[in-house]
Structures are given as C-alpha cells and as structure tokens.
PDB file of C-alpha atoms in Angstrom:
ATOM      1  CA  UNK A  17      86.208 120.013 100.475  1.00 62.00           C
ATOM      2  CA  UNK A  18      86.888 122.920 103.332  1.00 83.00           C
ATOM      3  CA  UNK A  19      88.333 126.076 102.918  1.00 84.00           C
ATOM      4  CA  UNK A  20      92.137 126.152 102.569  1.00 86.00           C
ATOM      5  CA  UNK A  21      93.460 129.540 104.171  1.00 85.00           C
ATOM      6  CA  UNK A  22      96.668 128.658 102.336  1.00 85.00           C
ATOM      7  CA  UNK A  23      95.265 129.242  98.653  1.00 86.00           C
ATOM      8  CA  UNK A  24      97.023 131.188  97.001  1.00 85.00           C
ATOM      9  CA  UNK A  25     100.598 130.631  98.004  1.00 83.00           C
ATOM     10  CA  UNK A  26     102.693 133.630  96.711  1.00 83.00           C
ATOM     11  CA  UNK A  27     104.749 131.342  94.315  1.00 85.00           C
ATOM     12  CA  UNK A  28     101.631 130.397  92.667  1.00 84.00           C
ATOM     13  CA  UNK A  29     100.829 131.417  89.308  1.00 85.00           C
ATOM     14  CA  UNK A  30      97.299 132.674  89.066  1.00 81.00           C
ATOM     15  CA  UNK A  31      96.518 129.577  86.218  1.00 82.00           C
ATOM     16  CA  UNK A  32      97.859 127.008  88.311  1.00 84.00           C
ATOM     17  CA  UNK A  33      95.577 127.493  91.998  1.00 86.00           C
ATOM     18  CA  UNK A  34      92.647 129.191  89.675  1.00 88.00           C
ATOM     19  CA  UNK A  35      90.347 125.664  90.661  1.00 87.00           C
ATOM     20  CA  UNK A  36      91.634 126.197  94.533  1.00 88.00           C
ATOM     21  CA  UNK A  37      90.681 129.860  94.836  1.00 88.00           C
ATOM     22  CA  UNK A  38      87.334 129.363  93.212  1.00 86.00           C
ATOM     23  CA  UNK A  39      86.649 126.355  95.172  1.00 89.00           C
ATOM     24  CA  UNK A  40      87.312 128.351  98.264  1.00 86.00           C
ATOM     25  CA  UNK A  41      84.855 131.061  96.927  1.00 88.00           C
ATOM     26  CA  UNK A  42      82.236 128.309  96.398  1.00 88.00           C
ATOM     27  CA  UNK A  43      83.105 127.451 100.000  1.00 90.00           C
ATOM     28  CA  UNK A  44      83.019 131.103 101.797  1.00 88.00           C
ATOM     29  CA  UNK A  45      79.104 131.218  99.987  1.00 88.00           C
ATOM     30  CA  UNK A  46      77.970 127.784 101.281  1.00 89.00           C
ATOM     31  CA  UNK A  47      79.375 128.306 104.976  1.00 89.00           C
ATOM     32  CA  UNK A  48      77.887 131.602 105.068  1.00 88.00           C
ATOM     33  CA  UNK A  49      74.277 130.601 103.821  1.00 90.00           C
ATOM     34  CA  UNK A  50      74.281 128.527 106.576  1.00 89.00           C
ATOM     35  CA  UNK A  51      73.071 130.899 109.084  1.00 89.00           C
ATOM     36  CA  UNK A  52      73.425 133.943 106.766  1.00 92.00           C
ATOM     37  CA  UNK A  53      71.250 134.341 102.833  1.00 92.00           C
ATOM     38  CA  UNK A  54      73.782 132.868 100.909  1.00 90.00           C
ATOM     39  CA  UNK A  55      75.811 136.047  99.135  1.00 86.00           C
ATOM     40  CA  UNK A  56      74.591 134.773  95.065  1.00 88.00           C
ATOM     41  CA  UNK A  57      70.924 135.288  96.259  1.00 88.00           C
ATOM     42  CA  UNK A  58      68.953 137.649  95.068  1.00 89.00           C
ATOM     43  CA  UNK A  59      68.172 139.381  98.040  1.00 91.00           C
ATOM     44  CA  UNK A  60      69.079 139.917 101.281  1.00 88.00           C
ATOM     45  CA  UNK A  61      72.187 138.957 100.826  1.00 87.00           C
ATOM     46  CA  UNK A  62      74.713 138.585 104.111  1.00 85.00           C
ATOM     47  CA  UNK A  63      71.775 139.150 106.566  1.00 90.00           C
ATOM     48  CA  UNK A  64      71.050 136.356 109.504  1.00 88.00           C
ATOM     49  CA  UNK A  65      68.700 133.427 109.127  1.00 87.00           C
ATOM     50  CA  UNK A  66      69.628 132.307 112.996  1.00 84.00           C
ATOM     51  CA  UNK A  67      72.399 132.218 115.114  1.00 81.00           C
ATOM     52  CA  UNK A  68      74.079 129.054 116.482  1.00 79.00           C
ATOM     53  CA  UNK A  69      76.313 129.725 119.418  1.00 75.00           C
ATOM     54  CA  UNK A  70      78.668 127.002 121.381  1.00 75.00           C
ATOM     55  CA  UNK A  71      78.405 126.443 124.616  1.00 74.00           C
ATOM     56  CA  UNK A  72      80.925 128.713 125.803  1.00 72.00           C
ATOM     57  CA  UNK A  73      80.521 129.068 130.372  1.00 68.00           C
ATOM     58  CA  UNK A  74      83.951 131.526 130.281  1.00 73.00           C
ATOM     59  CA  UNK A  75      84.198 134.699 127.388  1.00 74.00           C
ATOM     60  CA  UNK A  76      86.506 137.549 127.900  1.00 76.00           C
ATOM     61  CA  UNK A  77      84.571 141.092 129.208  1.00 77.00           C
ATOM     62  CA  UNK A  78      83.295 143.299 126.475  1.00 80.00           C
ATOM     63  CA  UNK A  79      85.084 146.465 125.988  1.00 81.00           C
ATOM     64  CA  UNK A  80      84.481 150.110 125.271  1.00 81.00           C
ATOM     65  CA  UNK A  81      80.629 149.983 123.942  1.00 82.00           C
ATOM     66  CA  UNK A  82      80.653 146.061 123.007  1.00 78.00           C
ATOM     67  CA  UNK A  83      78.165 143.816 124.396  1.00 75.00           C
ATOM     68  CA  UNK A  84      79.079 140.134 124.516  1.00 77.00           C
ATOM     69  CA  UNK A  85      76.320 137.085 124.208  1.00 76.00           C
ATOM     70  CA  UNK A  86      77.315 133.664 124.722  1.00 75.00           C
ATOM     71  CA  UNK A  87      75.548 130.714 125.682  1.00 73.00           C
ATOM     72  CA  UNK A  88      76.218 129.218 129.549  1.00 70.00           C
ATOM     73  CA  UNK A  89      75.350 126.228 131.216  1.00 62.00           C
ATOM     74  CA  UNK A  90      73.534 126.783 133.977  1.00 55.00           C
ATOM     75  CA  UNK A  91      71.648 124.515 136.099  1.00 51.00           C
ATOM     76  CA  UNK A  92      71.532 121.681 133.275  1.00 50.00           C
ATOM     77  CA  UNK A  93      70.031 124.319 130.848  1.00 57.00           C
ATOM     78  CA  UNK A  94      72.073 125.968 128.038  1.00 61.00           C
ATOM     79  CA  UNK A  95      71.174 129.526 128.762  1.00 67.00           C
ATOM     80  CA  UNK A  96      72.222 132.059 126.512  1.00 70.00           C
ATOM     81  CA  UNK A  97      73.497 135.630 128.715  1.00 72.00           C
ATOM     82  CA  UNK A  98      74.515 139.153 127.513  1.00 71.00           C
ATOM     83  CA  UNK A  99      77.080 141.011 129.595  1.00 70.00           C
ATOM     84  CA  UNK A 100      77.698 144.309 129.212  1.00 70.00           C
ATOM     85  CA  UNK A 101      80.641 146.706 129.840  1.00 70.00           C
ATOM     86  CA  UNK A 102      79.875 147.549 133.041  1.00 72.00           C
ATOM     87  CA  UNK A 103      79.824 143.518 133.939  1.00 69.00           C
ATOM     88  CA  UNK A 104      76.162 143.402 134.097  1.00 70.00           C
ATOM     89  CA  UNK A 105      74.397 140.177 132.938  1.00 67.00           C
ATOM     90  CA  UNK A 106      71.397 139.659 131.089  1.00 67.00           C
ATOM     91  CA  UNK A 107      69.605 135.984 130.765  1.00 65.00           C
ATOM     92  CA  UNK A 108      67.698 135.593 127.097  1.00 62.00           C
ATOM     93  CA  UNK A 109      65.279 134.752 126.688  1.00 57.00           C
ATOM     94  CA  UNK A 110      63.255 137.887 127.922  1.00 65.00           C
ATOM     95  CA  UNK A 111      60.378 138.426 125.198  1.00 73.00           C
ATOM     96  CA  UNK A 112      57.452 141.050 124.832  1.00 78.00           C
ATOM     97  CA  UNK A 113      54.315 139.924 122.818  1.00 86.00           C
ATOM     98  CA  UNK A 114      52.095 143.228 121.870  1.00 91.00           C
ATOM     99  CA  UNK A 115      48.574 141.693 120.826  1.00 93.00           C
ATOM    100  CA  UNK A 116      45.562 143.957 119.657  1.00 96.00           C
ATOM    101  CA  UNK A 117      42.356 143.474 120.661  1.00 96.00           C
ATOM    102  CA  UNK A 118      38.838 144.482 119.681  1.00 96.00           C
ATOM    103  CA  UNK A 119      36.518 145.295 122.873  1.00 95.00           C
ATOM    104  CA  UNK A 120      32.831 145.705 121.058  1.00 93.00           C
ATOM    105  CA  UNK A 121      29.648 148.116 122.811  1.00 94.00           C
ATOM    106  CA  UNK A 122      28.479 146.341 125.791  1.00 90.00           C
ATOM    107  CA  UNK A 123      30.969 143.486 125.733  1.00 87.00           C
ATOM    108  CA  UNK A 124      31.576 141.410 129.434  1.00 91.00           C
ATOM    109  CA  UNK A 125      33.783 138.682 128.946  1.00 93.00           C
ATOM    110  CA  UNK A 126      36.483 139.035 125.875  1.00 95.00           C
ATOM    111  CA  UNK A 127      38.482 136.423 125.038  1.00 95.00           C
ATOM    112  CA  UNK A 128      42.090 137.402 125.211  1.00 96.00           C
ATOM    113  CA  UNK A 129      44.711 135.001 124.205  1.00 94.00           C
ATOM    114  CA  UNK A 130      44.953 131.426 124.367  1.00 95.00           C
ATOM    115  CA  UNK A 131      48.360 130.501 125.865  1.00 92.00           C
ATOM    116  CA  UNK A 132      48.238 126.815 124.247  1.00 92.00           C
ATOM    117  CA  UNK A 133      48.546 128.545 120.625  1.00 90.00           C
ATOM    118  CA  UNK A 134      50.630 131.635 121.264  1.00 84.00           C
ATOM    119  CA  UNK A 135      53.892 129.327 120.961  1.00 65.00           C
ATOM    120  CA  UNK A 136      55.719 131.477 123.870  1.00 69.00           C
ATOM    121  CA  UNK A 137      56.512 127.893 125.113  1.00 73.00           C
ATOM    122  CA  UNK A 138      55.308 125.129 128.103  1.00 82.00           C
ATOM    123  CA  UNK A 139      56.683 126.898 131.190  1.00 83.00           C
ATOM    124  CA  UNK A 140      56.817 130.134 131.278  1.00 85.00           C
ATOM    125  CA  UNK A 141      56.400 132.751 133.529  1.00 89.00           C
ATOM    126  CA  UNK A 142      55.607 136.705 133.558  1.00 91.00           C
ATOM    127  CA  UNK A 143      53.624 140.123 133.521  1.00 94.00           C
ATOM    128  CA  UNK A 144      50.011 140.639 132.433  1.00 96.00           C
ATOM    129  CA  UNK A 145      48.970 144.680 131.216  1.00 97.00           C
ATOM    130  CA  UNK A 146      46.407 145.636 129.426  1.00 97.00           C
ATOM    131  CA  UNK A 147      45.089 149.316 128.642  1.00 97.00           C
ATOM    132  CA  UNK A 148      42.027 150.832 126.271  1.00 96.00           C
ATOM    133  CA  UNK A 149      43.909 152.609 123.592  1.00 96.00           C
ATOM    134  CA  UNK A 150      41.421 155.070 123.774  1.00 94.00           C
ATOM    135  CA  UNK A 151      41.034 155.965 127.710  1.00 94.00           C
ATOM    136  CA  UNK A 152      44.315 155.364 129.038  1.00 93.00           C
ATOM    137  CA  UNK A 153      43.329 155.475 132.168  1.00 91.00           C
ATOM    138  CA  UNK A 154      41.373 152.254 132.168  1.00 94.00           C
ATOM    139  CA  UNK A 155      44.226 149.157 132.383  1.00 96.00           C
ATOM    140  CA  UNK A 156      44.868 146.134 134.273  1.00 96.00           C
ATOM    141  CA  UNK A 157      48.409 144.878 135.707  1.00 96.00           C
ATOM    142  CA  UNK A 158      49.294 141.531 137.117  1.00 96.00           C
ATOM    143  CA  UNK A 159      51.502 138.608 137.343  1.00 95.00           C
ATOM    144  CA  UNK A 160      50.566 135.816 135.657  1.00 94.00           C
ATOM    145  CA  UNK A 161      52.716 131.419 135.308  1.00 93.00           C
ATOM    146  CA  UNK A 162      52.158 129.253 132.629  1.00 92.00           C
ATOM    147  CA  UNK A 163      52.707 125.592 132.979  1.00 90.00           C
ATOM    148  CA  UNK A 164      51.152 123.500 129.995  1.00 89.00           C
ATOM    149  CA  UNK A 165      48.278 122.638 130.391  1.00 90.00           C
ATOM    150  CA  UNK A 166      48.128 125.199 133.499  1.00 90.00           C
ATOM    151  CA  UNK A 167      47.312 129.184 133.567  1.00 92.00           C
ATOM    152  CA  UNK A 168      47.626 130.571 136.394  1.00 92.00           C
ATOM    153  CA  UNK A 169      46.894 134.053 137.373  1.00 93.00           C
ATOM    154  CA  UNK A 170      46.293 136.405 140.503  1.00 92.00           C
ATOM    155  CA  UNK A 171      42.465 136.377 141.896  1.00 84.00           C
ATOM    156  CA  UNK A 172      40.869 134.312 139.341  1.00 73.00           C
ATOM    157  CA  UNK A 173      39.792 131.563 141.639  1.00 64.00           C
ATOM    158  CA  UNK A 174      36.952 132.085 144.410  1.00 55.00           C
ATOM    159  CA  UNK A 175      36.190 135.448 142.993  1.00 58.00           C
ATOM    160  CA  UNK A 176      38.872 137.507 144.570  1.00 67.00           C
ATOM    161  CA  UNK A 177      40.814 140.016 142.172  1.00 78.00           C
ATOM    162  CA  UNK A 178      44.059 140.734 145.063  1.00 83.00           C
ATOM    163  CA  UNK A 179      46.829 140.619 142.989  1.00 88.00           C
ATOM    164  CA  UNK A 180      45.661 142.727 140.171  1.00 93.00           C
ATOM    165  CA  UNK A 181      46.093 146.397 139.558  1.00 93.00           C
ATOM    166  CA  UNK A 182      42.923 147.431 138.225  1.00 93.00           C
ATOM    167  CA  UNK A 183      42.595 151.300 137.078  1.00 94.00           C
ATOM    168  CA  UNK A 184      39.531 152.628 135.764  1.00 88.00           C
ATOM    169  CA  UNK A 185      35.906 151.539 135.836  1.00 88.00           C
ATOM    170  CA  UNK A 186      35.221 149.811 132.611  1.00 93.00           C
ATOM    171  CA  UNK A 187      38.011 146.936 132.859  1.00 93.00           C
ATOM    172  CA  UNK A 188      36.886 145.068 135.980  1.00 92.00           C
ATOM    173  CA  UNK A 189      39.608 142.462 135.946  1.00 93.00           C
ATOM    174  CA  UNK A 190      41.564 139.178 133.974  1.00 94.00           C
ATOM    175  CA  UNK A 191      40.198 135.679 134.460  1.00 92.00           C
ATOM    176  CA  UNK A 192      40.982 132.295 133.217  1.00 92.00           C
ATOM    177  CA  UNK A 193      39.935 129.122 131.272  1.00 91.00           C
ATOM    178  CA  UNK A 194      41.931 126.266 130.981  1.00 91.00           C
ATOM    179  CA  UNK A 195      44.215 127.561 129.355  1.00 93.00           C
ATOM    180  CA  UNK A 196      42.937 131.059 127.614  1.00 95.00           C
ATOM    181  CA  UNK A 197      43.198 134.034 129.501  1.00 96.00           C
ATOM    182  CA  UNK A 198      39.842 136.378 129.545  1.00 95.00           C
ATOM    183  CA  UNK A 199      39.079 140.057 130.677  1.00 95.00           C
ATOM    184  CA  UNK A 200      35.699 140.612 132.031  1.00 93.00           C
ATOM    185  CA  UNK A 201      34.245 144.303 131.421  1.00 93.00           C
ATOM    186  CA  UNK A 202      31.103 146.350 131.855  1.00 93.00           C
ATOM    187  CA  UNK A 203      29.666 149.155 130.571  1.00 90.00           C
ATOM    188  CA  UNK A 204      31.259 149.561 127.594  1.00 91.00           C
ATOM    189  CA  UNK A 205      29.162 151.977 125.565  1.00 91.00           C
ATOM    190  CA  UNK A 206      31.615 152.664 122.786  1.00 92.00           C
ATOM    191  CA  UNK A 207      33.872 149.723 120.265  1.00 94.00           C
ATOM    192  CA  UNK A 208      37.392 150.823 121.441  1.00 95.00           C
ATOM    193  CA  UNK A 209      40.888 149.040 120.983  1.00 96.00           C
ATOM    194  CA  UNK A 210      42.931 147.775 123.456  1.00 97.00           C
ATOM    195  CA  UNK A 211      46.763 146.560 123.889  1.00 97.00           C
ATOM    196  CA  UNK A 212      47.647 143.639 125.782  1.00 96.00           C
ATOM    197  CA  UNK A 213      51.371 143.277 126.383  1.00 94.00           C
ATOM    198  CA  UNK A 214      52.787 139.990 127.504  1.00 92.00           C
ATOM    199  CA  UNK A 215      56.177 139.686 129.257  1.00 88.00           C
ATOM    200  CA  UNK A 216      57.512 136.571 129.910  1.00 82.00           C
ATOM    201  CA  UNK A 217      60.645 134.053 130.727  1.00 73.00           C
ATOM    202  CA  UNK A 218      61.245 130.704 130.602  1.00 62.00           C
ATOM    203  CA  UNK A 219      60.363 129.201 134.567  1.00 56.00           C
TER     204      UNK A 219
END
C-alpha cells in the first residue's frame, strides 16, 4: 500500500480506521529508512544514509540564510549545484582528501598515494600540497590531472620541476609512476610527519 493523507477522516471513529492509521505509520517508517535509519532502529534514528535528488535544471532562489542544492543537467552530465542567497553557484562535487604520511631518517623517494586505489574516481582533476608537520616551512604546491590509467603532474617528465612551488630544502619536489604519485627528498636527518592534501573535481 502507500500512504493515504486522508486517514483519519474526522467522521471516523478511532476503532473503525485503527488498521489505516497504523498502516500509514508502518508506511512513514519504511519511506523514511529509505534514505534515512529507519525511526524503530536502535540507533541513529532519522539521520541520512544518502540523498537522492531529481533532476531538477529550474529551483526557486534561497532566501534569508537558506542554501539550495539541486541537481542540473549540464552538458549531458547530471551535476548537482548549491546556490546561495546572494545567487552564487557552487558545482559538487569539490572534495578534500587529508592523507598522513610517514617520511623516515634519510628517506629519497616516498611513495605517496596511488591514484588507481584512492577511489576519488577516473577523471579527475586538481591541487597537489604537501608540508612536514614538523617544519612548516618545508612544502610543495602544484597542479596535478588524473585520467585512468594517466597521472599527470607539473615537471615530472625530462627532469624539470616548473610548475611546482617548492619551499624549503628537504622536500625537493613530486614525481610520478604510472599511476602513484611520489615525493623525492634529501637529507632528512630526523622521522617527521607530513600532510598531503588532495583537492580535486571531476574533469
């Protein structure tokens, strides 16, 4: 069955549409467990799973601090866009991965990331930075597109590092194979941490 909006009439008596009302309960509970933890579990009860949104190319302008997503068509994609109240948009999906990685005493090649296994998707696009959590001043910034089974960044072919911003002495620049992305490194006399932060979008 669905759920009837017109359950209970006010002429009913409370005996007679007691199977209606609980089957629209029942109903209310399995629509909202759809995309929502059903509202009988035991926890988490009401919050989203995912969020399914129809194609919807014209939406009325947000108002007073609302912010509006719907999904567009746009160029035979469905992309899904914020707007906010001032009319800006915002194209989704923008996404930030924040990786740690272990840099050990006198380490010269560390093996980043491989983009094949990161599951950021096939064609994407995006910025590269990297910085020792422990000297901040030591970090490398560049651009970097990946098309499966392709990674391309900035200076890794013939030698020639334009293209990256390099700061500090240790962290000598970013470097590719196939499809894992590599820092190279020298003189690093002491284990440290660093943060690599992946920005991306779809290409």
């Amino acid at each position: 069955m669905t759920y009837d909006p017109a359950i209970p009439l006010a002429s009913d008596i409370p005996s007679q549409s007691q199977h209606q009302i609980y089957d629209n309960f029942g109903q209310l509970n399995t629509q909202i467990g759809t995309e929502h933890t059903a509202l009988n579990a035991a926890t988490g009860n009401g919050k989203h799973k995912y969020i399914t949104l129809i194609q919807n190319p014209v939406a009325p302008a947000p108002i007073g601090t609302d912010l509006l997503m719907k999904q567009v068509s746009a160029a035979s994609t469905n992309d899904v866009e914020f707007l906010d109240v001032s009319g800006n948009r915002w194209y989704v999906p923008l996404r930030r991965l924040f990786i740690t990685i272990n840099i050990p005493v006198g380490s010269n090649t560390i093996t980043l990331v491989n983009f094949a296994t990161i599951a950021l998707g096939n064609r994407i696009s995006g910025t590269l930075h990297i910085y020792d959590d422990n000297s901040l001043s030591r970090s490398i910034f560049t651009t970097f597109v990946y098309i499966a089974p392709g990674l391309g960044v900035p200076g890794t072919i013939a030698g020639s590092w334009a293209g990256q911003l390099i700061s500090g002495t240790k962290f000598t620049n970013f470097q590719t194979t196939g499809t894992v992305l590599q820092m190279k490194t020298t003189g690093i006399a002491v284990a440290t941490t660093a943060t690599l932060i992946i920005t991306e979008s779809r290409t």
